Short mmCIF file of C-alpha atoms in Angstrom, two decimals:
data_model
loop_
_atom_site.label_atom_id
_atom_site.label_comp_id
_atom_site.label_asym_id
_atom_site.label_seq_id
_atom_site.Cartn_x
_atom_site.Cartn_y
_atom_site.Cartn_z
CA MET A 4 13.49 -49.36 -177.84
CA GLN A 5 13.27 -52.31 -175.24
CA SER A 6 11.49 -51.99 -171.96
CA LEU A 7 13.63 -50.78 -169.13
CA ARG A 8 10.62 -50.76 -166.53
CA HIS A 9 11.37 -54.05 -164.87
CA GLY A 10 15.06 -54.23 -165.62
CA VAL A 11 17.07 -54.53 -168.61
CA ARG A 12 17.35 -57.56 -170.92
CA GLY A 13 19.86 -58.05 -173.64
CA TYR A 14 22.87 -56.32 -171.96
CA VAL A 15 26.36 -57.24 -172.70
CA ALA A 16 28.96 -58.27 -169.82
CA SER A 17 30.03 -55.60 -168.05
CA ALA A 18 32.23 -54.69 -164.80
CA PRO A 19 30.67 -56.12 -161.55
CA LYS A 20 31.10 -52.53 -159.74
CA LEU A 21 28.52 -49.70 -160.12
CA PHE A 22 29.02 -47.45 -163.06
CA ARG A 23 27.89 -43.97 -162.16
CA LEU A 24 27.13 -41.59 -165.20
CA ALA A 25 26.18 -37.92 -164.82
CA VAL A 26 24.14 -36.32 -167.60
CA ILE A 27 24.19 -32.56 -167.80
CA GLY A 28 21.07 -31.79 -169.72
CA SER A 29 17.60 -33.44 -170.03
CA GLY A 30 16.82 -33.12 -173.90
CA PRO A 31 16.91 -35.85 -176.56
CA ALA A 32 20.45 -36.21 -176.81
CA GLY A 33 20.96 -36.98 -172.92
CA PHE A 34 18.00 -39.41 -172.70
CA TYR A 35 18.84 -41.23 -175.78
CA THR A 36 22.53 -41.66 -174.55
CA ALA A 37 21.31 -42.62 -171.07
CA TYR A 38 18.95 -45.18 -172.38
CA LYS A 39 21.57 -47.07 -174.47
CA VAL A 40 24.07 -46.84 -171.63
CA MET A 41 21.80 -48.59 -169.19
CA ALA A 42 20.57 -51.10 -171.85
CA LYS A 43 24.11 -52.14 -172.30
CA ILE A 44 25.60 -51.77 -168.53
CA ARG A 45 23.64 -53.75 -166.22
CA GLU A 46 25.53 -51.70 -163.33
CA ALA A 47 24.79 -48.45 -164.72
CA HIS A 48 23.14 -45.49 -162.73
CA VAL A 49 22.57 -42.44 -164.31
CA ASP A 50 21.89 -38.76 -162.69
CA MET A 51 20.49 -36.44 -164.97
CA TYR A 52 20.94 -32.62 -164.12
CA GLU A 53 18.76 -30.00 -165.71
CA ARG A 54 18.78 -26.38 -164.99
CA LEU A 55 14.92 -26.00 -165.28
CA PRO A 56 12.38 -27.53 -163.13
CA VAL A 57 10.83 -29.36 -166.29
CA PRO A 58 12.69 -32.16 -168.68
CA TYR A 59 12.97 -32.60 -172.32
CA GLY A 60 14.84 -29.68 -173.50
CA LEU A 61 14.49 -29.15 -177.40
CA VAL A 62 11.48 -31.47 -177.34
CA ARG A 63 9.24 -29.31 -175.08
CA PHE A 64 10.80 -25.70 -175.84
CA GLY A 65 11.96 -25.93 -179.54
CA VAL A 66 9.32 -28.26 -181.42
CA ALA A 67 6.71 -26.46 -182.71
CA PRO A 68 3.19 -26.73 -181.11
CA ASP A 69 1.49 -28.25 -184.15
CA HIS A 70 4.09 -30.90 -184.36
CA PRO A 71 2.70 -32.88 -181.65
CA GLU A 72 4.10 -36.16 -183.72
CA VAL A 73 7.64 -35.25 -183.00
CA LYS A 74 7.17 -35.23 -179.21
CA ASN A 75 6.17 -38.68 -179.08
CA CYS A 76 9.86 -39.66 -177.94
CA GLN A 77 8.82 -38.39 -174.60
CA ASP A 78 7.11 -41.47 -174.00
CA LYS A 79 10.19 -43.42 -174.22
CA PHE A 80 12.04 -40.97 -172.08
CA GLU A 81 9.50 -41.27 -169.31
CA GLU A 82 9.91 -45.07 -169.52
CA LEU A 83 13.26 -44.56 -168.90
CA ALA A 84 12.67 -42.11 -166.12
CA SER A 85 10.99 -44.90 -164.21
CA SER A 86 13.85 -47.15 -163.72
CA PRO A 87 15.32 -47.34 -160.10
CA ARG A 88 18.62 -46.73 -161.83
CA PHE A 89 17.71 -43.27 -163.27
CA THR A 90 17.56 -40.06 -161.12
CA PHE A 91 16.30 -36.65 -162.28
CA ILE A 92 17.63 -33.49 -160.53
CA GLY A 93 15.83 -30.68 -161.76
CA ASN A 94 16.14 -26.87 -161.15
CA THR A 95 20.17 -27.37 -160.66
CA SER A 96 22.18 -25.31 -162.93
CA ILE A 97 25.78 -27.21 -163.48
CA GLY A 98 28.48 -24.49 -163.06
CA ASP A 99 26.08 -22.06 -161.22
CA SER A 100 23.87 -23.38 -158.50
CA LEU A 101 26.25 -26.28 -158.54
CA PRO A 102 29.83 -26.02 -159.28
CA LEU A 103 31.02 -28.44 -161.96
CA GLU A 104 34.20 -29.20 -160.18
CA THR A 105 32.16 -30.64 -157.09
CA LEU A 106 30.11 -32.66 -159.33
CA ILE A 107 33.01 -34.68 -161.05
CA PRO A 108 34.64 -36.49 -158.27
CA HIS A 109 31.27 -38.36 -157.63
CA TYR A 110 30.91 -40.06 -161.05
CA ASP A 111 32.75 -42.57 -163.11
CA ALA A 112 31.92 -40.29 -166.46
CA VAL A 113 30.26 -37.21 -166.95
CA LEU A 114 28.39 -36.39 -170.40
CA PHE A 115 27.70 -32.84 -171.41
CA ALA A 116 24.44 -32.99 -173.60
CA TYR A 117 22.91 -29.35 -172.65
CA GLY A 118 22.50 -28.17 -176.06
CA ALA A 119 22.58 -24.62 -177.34
CA SER A 120 21.19 -21.80 -175.35
CA GLU A 121 21.96 -18.81 -177.57
CA ASP A 122 21.51 -17.63 -181.22
CA ARG A 123 23.90 -16.65 -183.59
CA GLN A 124 24.26 -12.97 -184.40
CA LEU A 125 24.34 -11.25 -187.80
CA GLU A 126 26.48 -8.49 -186.48
CA ILE A 127 25.38 -5.77 -188.67
CA PRO A 128 24.38 -2.37 -187.83
CA GLY A 129 21.21 -1.61 -186.15
CA GLU A 130 20.84 -5.14 -184.89
CA GLN A 131 21.25 -4.57 -181.22
CA HIS A 132 19.43 -1.29 -180.45
CA LEU A 133 16.28 -1.24 -182.80
CA GLY A 134 12.91 -2.25 -181.60
CA GLY A 135 10.89 -4.84 -183.71
CA ILE A 136 14.11 -7.03 -184.29
CA TYR A 137 13.75 -10.63 -182.62
CA SER A 138 15.67 -13.50 -182.75
CA ALA A 139 13.86 -16.70 -183.82
CA ARG A 140 15.13 -18.71 -180.69
CA ALA A 141 13.42 -15.99 -178.45
CA PHE A 142 10.25 -16.11 -180.29
CA VAL A 143 10.06 -19.81 -180.38
CA GLY A 144 10.77 -20.00 -176.80
CA TRP A 145 8.24 -17.44 -176.36
CA TYR A 146 5.48 -19.16 -177.76
CA ASN A 147 6.57 -22.78 -176.27
CA GLY A 148 6.89 -21.50 -172.78
CA LEU A 149 10.68 -21.17 -172.00
CA PRO A 150 10.89 -19.22 -168.81
CA GLU A 151 13.51 -16.86 -169.94
CA TYR A 152 11.37 -15.51 -172.94
CA ALA A 153 7.74 -15.52 -171.06
CA LYS A 154 8.00 -11.81 -171.08
CA LEU A 155 9.18 -11.23 -174.56
CA GLU A 156 5.81 -9.61 -175.79
CA PRO A 157 6.86 -9.24 -179.25
CA SER A 158 4.99 -6.48 -181.38
CA LEU A 159 2.95 -8.06 -184.01
CA ASP A 160 1.15 -4.71 -185.19
CA GLU A 161 2.59 -4.28 -188.64
CA GLU A 162 1.45 -6.38 -191.72
CA GLU A 163 4.78 -7.33 -193.22
CA ALA A 164 7.50 -9.28 -191.74
CA VAL A 165 10.81 -10.27 -192.60
CA ILE A 166 12.65 -13.66 -191.51
CA ILE A 167 16.31 -13.64 -191.99
CA GLY A 168 17.44 -17.55 -192.52
CA GLN A 169 15.96 -20.27 -194.60
CA GLY A 170 16.07 -23.36 -192.07
CA ASN A 171 13.20 -25.12 -190.57
CA VAL A 172 13.18 -22.80 -187.47
CA ALA A 173 12.35 -19.86 -189.96
CA LEU A 174 9.76 -21.97 -191.53
CA ASP A 175 8.40 -22.88 -188.03
CA VAL A 176 8.29 -18.90 -187.15
CA ALA A 177 6.34 -18.27 -190.57
CA ARG A 178 3.99 -20.74 -190.12
CA ILE A 179 3.13 -20.05 -186.82
CA LEU A 180 2.39 -16.31 -187.74
CA LEU A 181 0.29 -17.36 -190.42
CA THR A 182 -1.71 -20.29 -189.18
CA ARG A 183 -5.28 -19.50 -187.76
CA VAL A 184 -5.43 -19.17 -183.94
CA GLU A 185 -8.55 -21.58 -183.98
CA GLU A 186 -6.19 -24.32 -185.12
CA LEU A 187 -3.31 -23.27 -182.55
CA ARG A 188 -5.70 -23.41 -179.59
CA LYS A 189 -5.72 -27.07 -179.99
CA THR A 190 -2.02 -27.31 -179.21
CA ASP A 191 0.10 -26.83 -176.37
CA ILE A 192 1.00 -23.23 -177.38
CA THR A 193 1.17 -20.81 -174.47
CA ASP A 194 -1.79 -18.83 -173.34
CA TYR A 195 -0.09 -15.34 -173.76
CA ALA A 196 0.86 -16.39 -177.19
CA LEU A 197 -2.50 -17.17 -178.15
CA GLU A 198 -3.64 -13.95 -177.03
CA LYS A 199 -0.89 -11.82 -178.90
CA LEU A 200 -1.36 -13.98 -182.01
CA ALA A 201 -5.15 -13.38 -181.94
CA THR A 202 -4.61 -9.68 -182.39
CA SER A 203 -1.77 -10.01 -184.77
CA ARG A 204 -2.03 -7.83 -188.03
CA VAL A 205 0.98 -9.89 -189.69
CA LYS A 206 -0.25 -10.77 -193.39
CA SER A 207 2.66 -11.04 -195.30
CA ILE A 208 6.16 -12.75 -194.57
CA ARG A 209 9.21 -12.95 -196.65
CA VAL A 210 11.83 -15.63 -195.69
CA VAL A 211 15.12 -14.40 -196.83
CA GLY A 212 18.31 -16.62 -197.74
CA ARG A 213 21.66 -15.48 -198.87
CA ARG A 214 21.99 -18.29 -201.35
CA GLY A 215 19.53 -20.07 -203.81
CA PRO A 216 16.89 -22.59 -203.43
CA MET A 217 19.17 -25.59 -204.07
CA GLN A 218 21.25 -24.37 -201.01
CA ALA A 219 18.43 -23.94 -198.52
CA SER A 220 18.39 -25.65 -195.42
CA PHE A 221 14.72 -26.07 -194.70
CA THR A 222 13.03 -29.74 -195.46
CA ILE A 223 10.24 -30.61 -197.54
CA LYS A 224 7.86 -31.38 -194.78
CA GLU A 225 8.01 -27.69 -193.36
CA VAL A 226 7.60 -26.17 -197.09
CA ARG A 227 4.55 -28.27 -197.86
CA GLU A 228 2.82 -27.62 -194.38
CA LEU A 229 3.19 -23.69 -195.54
CA MET A 230 1.76 -24.42 -198.81
CA LYS A 231 -1.19 -26.01 -197.28
CA LEU A 232 -2.16 -23.44 -194.86
CA PRO A 233 -5.48 -22.31 -195.72
CA ASP A 234 -6.14 -18.72 -196.98
CA VAL A 235 -2.48 -18.50 -197.57
CA ALA A 236 -0.83 -17.86 -200.94
CA PHE A 237 2.75 -18.44 -201.80
CA LYS A 238 4.34 -15.96 -204.17
CA PRO A 239 6.01 -17.46 -207.05
CA ILE A 240 9.88 -17.79 -207.26
CA GLU A 241 11.44 -16.28 -210.19
CA SER A 242 11.94 -19.23 -212.78
CA SER A 243 15.98 -18.22 -213.30
CA LEU A 244 16.49 -19.11 -209.89
CA LEU A 245 15.07 -22.82 -210.38
CA PRO A 246 16.76 -25.53 -212.02
CA GLU A 247 15.54 -25.91 -215.68
CA ASP A 248 15.52 -29.79 -215.77
CA VAL A 249 14.59 -31.15 -212.34
CA ASN A 250 14.86 -34.68 -213.71
CA LYS A 251 18.77 -34.30 -213.41
CA LEU A 252 18.41 -33.74 -209.87
CA ASN A 253 18.59 -36.41 -207.07
CA ARG A 254 15.24 -37.73 -205.47
CA SER A 255 14.91 -35.41 -202.57
CA SER A 256 16.17 -32.12 -204.40
CA LYS A 257 13.69 -33.06 -207.28
CA ARG A 258 10.85 -33.28 -205.04
CA MET A 259 11.79 -30.06 -203.33
CA MET A 260 12.11 -27.99 -206.76
CA GLU A 261 8.88 -29.62 -208.11
CA LEU A 262 6.98 -28.46 -204.78
CA LEU A 263 8.72 -24.67 -205.13
CA LYS A 264 7.42 -24.39 -208.77
CA LYS A 265 4.12 -25.87 -208.00
CA GLY A 266 3.33 -23.39 -204.88
CA SER A 267 0.23 -23.17 -203.01
CA GLY A 268 -3.01 -24.13 -203.81
CA THR A 269 -4.53 -20.85 -202.77
CA SER A 270 -4.59 -18.16 -205.29
CA SER A 271 -3.30 -14.67 -204.19
CA ASP A 272 -6.67 -13.09 -205.58
CA ILE A 273 -8.64 -14.86 -202.68
CA ALA A 274 -5.84 -15.27 -200.00
CA THR A 275 -6.05 -13.21 -196.83
CA ARG A 276 -2.12 -13.81 -196.01
CA ASN A 277 0.79 -14.52 -198.17
CA TRP A 278 4.16 -15.61 -197.96
CA SER A 279 7.62 -15.83 -200.09
CA LEU A 280 10.86 -17.18 -200.19
CA ASP A 281 13.42 -14.72 -201.19
CA PHE A 282 16.96 -15.80 -202.45
CA LEU A 283 20.34 -14.30 -203.08
CA LEU A 284 20.02 -11.59 -200.44
CA SER A 285 22.79 -11.07 -197.47
CA PRO A 286 21.57 -8.56 -194.98
CA LYS A 287 23.76 -5.37 -194.71
CA SER A 288 22.11 -3.23 -192.09
CA PHE A 289 18.92 -2.50 -190.35
CA LYS A 290 17.41 1.08 -190.50
CA SER A 291 15.06 3.09 -188.72
CA LYS A 292 13.03 6.19 -189.53
CA PRO A 293 14.65 9.66 -189.14
CA LEU A 294 13.79 10.49 -185.50
CA GLY A 295 11.86 13.89 -185.35
CA THR A 296 13.23 16.84 -182.98
CA GLY A 297 12.70 16.29 -179.39
CA THR A 298 11.21 12.79 -179.82
CA GLN A 299 11.52 10.39 -176.75
CA ASP A 300 10.48 7.30 -178.68
CA PRO A 301 13.01 4.45 -178.81
CA PRO A 302 14.36 3.84 -182.51
CA VAL A 303 12.36 1.10 -184.17
CA LEU A 304 12.97 -0.88 -187.45
CA HIS A 305 11.72 0.67 -190.65
CA GLU A 306 13.70 -1.01 -193.46
CA ILE A 307 16.55 -3.76 -194.20
CA ILE A 308 19.31 -2.87 -196.52
CA PHE A 309 20.49 -6.23 -198.30
CA ASP A 310 23.49 -7.09 -200.60
CA LYS A 311 22.32 -8.70 -203.59
CA MET A 312 24.38 -11.97 -204.09
CA LYS A 313 25.37 -13.86 -207.11
CA TYR A 314 27.03 -17.22 -207.52
CA TYR A 315 30.82 -17.45 -207.31
CA GLN A 316 32.57 -19.86 -209.55
CA SER A 317 29.92 -22.44 -208.72
CA GLU A 318 27.22 -24.38 -210.26
CA PRO A 319 23.85 -23.09 -208.93
CA ASN A 320 22.42 -26.50 -208.69
CA ALA A 321 25.10 -27.68 -206.45
CA ARG A 322 24.42 -27.85 -202.50
CA ASP A 323 27.66 -26.11 -201.49
CA ALA A 324 27.39 -23.38 -204.12
CA LYS A 325 29.26 -20.39 -203.03
CA VAL A 326 28.17 -16.78 -203.48
CA MET A 327 29.42 -13.20 -203.46
CA ALA A 328 28.22 -9.68 -203.33
CA THR A 329 27.26 -7.92 -206.72
CA GLY A 330 27.96 -4.60 -204.93
CA LYS A 331 24.23 -3.80 -205.54
CA ASP A 332 21.81 -2.99 -202.55
CA MET A 333 18.02 -3.98 -201.98
CA LYS A 334 15.75 -2.34 -199.53
CA ILE A 335 12.80 -3.91 -198.12
CA ASN A 336 10.54 -1.95 -195.91
CA ALA A 337 9.70 -3.85 -192.55
CA SER A 338 9.07 -3.18 -189.13
CA LEU A 339 9.15 -6.41 -188.02
CA ALA A 340 11.93 -8.75 -188.50
CA PHE A 341 13.51 -12.04 -187.09
CA ARG A 342 17.00 -13.37 -186.92
CA SER A 343 17.19 -17.19 -187.69
CA ILE A 344 20.60 -17.99 -188.66
CA GLY A 345 21.26 -20.93 -186.22
CA TYR A 346 21.77 -21.64 -182.65
CA LYS A 347 25.04 -21.83 -180.51
CA SER A 348 26.27 -23.47 -177.56
CA GLN A 349 27.75 -21.95 -174.67
CA LEU A 350 30.86 -22.86 -172.39
CA LEU A 351 29.69 -23.72 -168.97
CA PRO A 352 31.17 -21.96 -166.03
CA GLY A 353 33.71 -24.08 -164.58
CA MET A 354 34.76 -25.73 -167.82
CA ALA A 355 37.98 -23.82 -168.34
CA LYS A 356 39.36 -24.21 -164.90
CA LEU A 357 39.11 -28.09 -165.42
CA GLY A 358 40.95 -28.15 -168.74
CA ILE A 359 37.60 -29.00 -170.50
CA PRO A 360 38.29 -27.63 -174.30
CA PHE A 361 35.70 -25.54 -176.07
CA ASN A 362 35.43 -24.20 -179.65
CA GLU A 363 34.17 -20.73 -179.31
CA ARG A 364 33.84 -20.22 -183.10
CA LEU A 365 31.82 -23.39 -183.71
CA GLY A 366 30.18 -23.27 -180.27
CA ILE A 367 31.02 -26.96 -179.66
CA ILE A 368 33.20 -29.29 -177.16
CA PRO A 369 35.67 -30.92 -179.40
CA ASN A 370 35.08 -34.95 -179.62
CA ASP A 371 35.73 -37.84 -181.61
CA VAL A 372 33.20 -39.93 -183.50
CA HIS A 373 31.92 -41.77 -180.09
CA GLY A 374 31.73 -38.59 -178.23
CA ARG A 375 35.00 -38.71 -176.33
CA ILE A 376 36.08 -35.12 -175.43
CA LEU A 377 39.40 -34.39 -176.84
CA ARG A 378 42.29 -32.24 -175.38
CA THR A 379 43.17 -29.24 -177.75
CA SER A 380 45.22 -26.22 -177.92
CA GLY A 381 44.63 -22.93 -178.49
CA ASP A 382 41.17 -21.83 -179.72
CA GLY A 383 39.74 -25.58 -179.40
CA SER A 384 39.93 -25.99 -183.13
CA ASP A 385 42.82 -28.51 -183.04
CA TYR A 386 41.13 -31.86 -182.63
CA SER A 387 44.47 -34.03 -182.69
CA GLY A 388 44.70 -34.48 -178.90
CA ASN A 389 43.91 -37.46 -176.89
CA PRO A 390 40.56 -38.24 -175.29
CA ILE A 391 40.14 -36.90 -171.90
CA PRO A 392 39.29 -39.98 -169.74
CA GLY A 393 35.81 -39.88 -168.56
CA LEU A 394 34.26 -37.03 -170.36
CA TYR A 395 31.96 -37.01 -173.17
CA SER A 396 29.51 -34.80 -175.24
CA THR A 397 26.57 -35.41 -177.40
CA GLY A 398 24.02 -33.70 -179.17
CA TRP A 399 24.17 -30.03 -180.29
CA VAL A 400 26.84 -29.04 -177.85
CA ALA A 401 28.94 -32.01 -179.71
CA ARG A 402 28.21 -31.40 -183.31
CA GLY A 403 26.41 -28.09 -183.77
CA PRO A 404 22.73 -27.34 -183.80
CA ASN A 405 21.74 -29.07 -186.92
CA GLY A 406 19.57 -31.97 -188.07
CA VAL A 407 16.46 -33.37 -186.65
CA ILE A 408 15.61 -35.48 -183.62
CA ALA A 409 16.46 -38.74 -185.54
CA ASN A 410 20.00 -37.33 -185.97
CA THR A 411 20.45 -36.44 -182.48
CA MET A 412 19.55 -40.00 -181.72
CA ASP A 413 21.98 -41.56 -183.86
CA ASN A 414 24.71 -39.37 -182.52
CA ALA A 415 23.57 -39.75 -179.01
CA PHE A 416 23.66 -43.94 -179.64
CA ALA A 417 27.20 -43.36 -180.91
CA THR A 418 28.26 -41.86 -177.83
CA ALA A 419 26.78 -44.31 -175.76
CA ASP A 420 28.62 -47.06 -177.70
CA GLY A 421 32.00 -45.08 -176.75
CA ILE A 422 31.04 -44.80 -173.03
CA VAL A 423 30.21 -48.53 -172.87
CA SER A 424 33.28 -49.53 -174.60
CA ASP A 425 35.55 -47.62 -172.61
CA TRP A 426 33.91 -48.68 -169.35
CA GLU A 427 34.31 -52.35 -170.51
CA ARG A 428 37.86 -52.14 -171.37
CA GLY A 429 38.71 -50.50 -168.28
CA ILE A 430 39.67 -47.37 -169.49
CA LYS A 431 40.51 -44.81 -166.59
CA GLN A 432 37.61 -42.78 -165.79
CA VAL A 433 37.22 -39.02 -164.69
CA GLY A 434 36.81 -39.56 -160.88
CA GLY A 435 39.44 -42.01 -159.95
CA GLU A 436 39.12 -45.79 -159.11
CA GLU A 437 37.08 -45.59 -155.69
CA LEU A 438 33.55 -46.43 -155.74
CA LYS A 439 31.30 -43.34 -156.81
CA GLU A 440 28.12 -42.49 -155.06
CA GLY A 441 26.62 -40.07 -157.80
CA TRP A 442 23.95 -37.85 -156.63
CA SER A 443 24.04 -39.05 -152.94
CA GLY A 444 27.65 -38.10 -152.84
CA VAL A 445 27.09 -34.67 -154.37
CA LYS A 446 24.04 -33.72 -151.90
CA ALA A 447 26.17 -34.88 -148.69
CA THR A 448 29.21 -32.52 -149.73
CA GLU A 449 26.85 -29.81 -150.92
CA GLU A 450 24.66 -29.37 -148.08
CA GLY A 451 25.76 -25.74 -147.31
CA ARG A 452 24.26 -24.78 -150.64
CA LYS A 453 20.83 -23.70 -151.21
CA LEU A 454 19.74 -26.16 -153.62
CA ARG A 455 16.32 -26.70 -154.53
CA PRO A 456 16.30 -30.03 -156.74
CA VAL A 457 13.28 -31.10 -158.61
CA SER A 458 12.80 -34.84 -158.65
CA TRP A 459 11.08 -36.81 -161.36
CA GLU A 460 8.03 -37.31 -159.05
CA ASP A 461 7.87 -33.39 -158.55
CA TRP A 462 7.94 -33.15 -162.40
CA LYS A 463 5.08 -35.51 -162.87
CA LYS A 464 3.00 -33.28 -160.68
CA ILE A 465 3.72 -30.20 -162.68
CA ASP A 466 2.90 -32.41 -165.87
CA LEU A 467 -0.29 -33.41 -164.34
CA VAL A 468 -1.55 -29.90 -163.77
CA GLU A 469 -0.31 -28.79 -167.25
CA LYS A 470 -2.70 -31.40 -168.75
CA GLN A 471 -5.48 -30.65 -166.48
CA ARG A 472 -5.16 -26.89 -167.56
CA GLY A 473 -5.14 -28.01 -171.15
CA ALA A 474 -8.06 -30.20 -170.99
CA LYS A 475 -10.17 -27.54 -169.87
CA GLU A 476 -9.52 -25.65 -173.30
CA GLY A 477 -9.54 -28.91 -175.30
CA ALA A 478 -5.55 -29.09 -175.72
CA GLU A 479 -3.04 -31.38 -174.97
CA ARG A 480 -1.67 -29.18 -172.23
CA ARG A 481 -1.26 -25.51 -170.96
CA LYS A 482 2.31 -25.04 -169.70
CA LEU A 483 3.55 -23.55 -166.57
CA THR A 484 5.94 -20.78 -167.85
CA SER A 485 7.89 -19.36 -165.01
CA VAL A 486 10.20 -21.25 -162.64
CA GLU A 487 8.61 -19.60 -159.59
CA GLU A 488 5.11 -20.90 -160.48
CA MET A 489 6.53 -24.40 -160.89
CA LEU A 490 8.38 -24.29 -157.58
CA HIS A 491 5.26 -22.65 -155.92
CA LEU A 492 3.23 -25.63 -157.14
CA LEU A 493 5.37 -28.11 -155.28
CA ASP A 494 5.72 -26.39 -152.02
#
């Protein structure tokens, strides 16, 4: 990325008047889009709204603490935020503390980049009321310091755990549970997570998927990291589930299958912990122990019932292979389970009133290849409508919760190209033709609301305190994990 600190060079010709862009969400999707828009339109001013007092979204609260290299993009985001043409408005929830309809008139364009705030449900019996069942999103948010999950207090008192889902998040959860606490102390994981993990009794983890090895969505980096954990063994995969001749596979699939066949370098005879990948199992129900007469204890997980699956008119080595139930069940005893089958974005309050479509089934805002939000009919699944002028979406709320940060960057840059192209071609924008005032205009019209916006300078104060706390323990930072604590620091 080129520097934005002392202005922007290499921009294309643009309209002479100011271009005001509101970005809802401060994760990588919002920052990458803002960067490219500001690099291409000299008169662009970006106001970024974030519901929490701290920025970076997925990078801060989703990336595993033992993956600090993935967080290096924060350096570029900080450079962007130093521009006088950028304003951060934290602790301001659009749709709640600040209505969406009062925001839009003050901008030429609005970008929805607020990510995925919910996780997908299995929707099977026992999921909602049994103790010992957690969403992977909640667990990841807990150890990463997301305020809404700071008081999760997961029970890690059992030796066996099951993770349902075989994506990278599932492997992150397994790795954190199996990694020595001494290693995690060097990271920015939360204090309370360290304390809980230090007393964890979890020794064996099964990562379960409904299809086979060739259809799993985890990547080789995450598998390799688990294979290399000291004192941790990998239970071999049944040979019939793996391709007979890996040389017939493409390069990436061949490398993955070779790694799964090779397994870990730690023998099960000397390992203190272990993990496995279990395939062709679809969760059917969660069961508790029968409660004794007169017991007052809440019901907790005791076993998970799975449907055994088989391939259905498909080549097992195909990435899109289909499976079906065999009619046979399999029971796995477990008192600790994590649901990790994906995240889902939610409709912001006020969007429906303004006619902004949302596909509830997919959890996305319908858009074209350049992020332009499309008019739809019915449930938002018909994408044949024309773009709504000045409204855009990017990141997980636009394409669904998949891919790595590099994929998010590509998507954000494509969205920025659409925004810039529309502005340069004089396409009608969202708030009319008059000169917009952005955040200044919003503040003026919303003086009666009890807003407590957090500026970038405020965030830097929080950032400094977190780094100072971490330095005392030999770590990058120790995060503040409650909104009240963050705001108290600033008052």
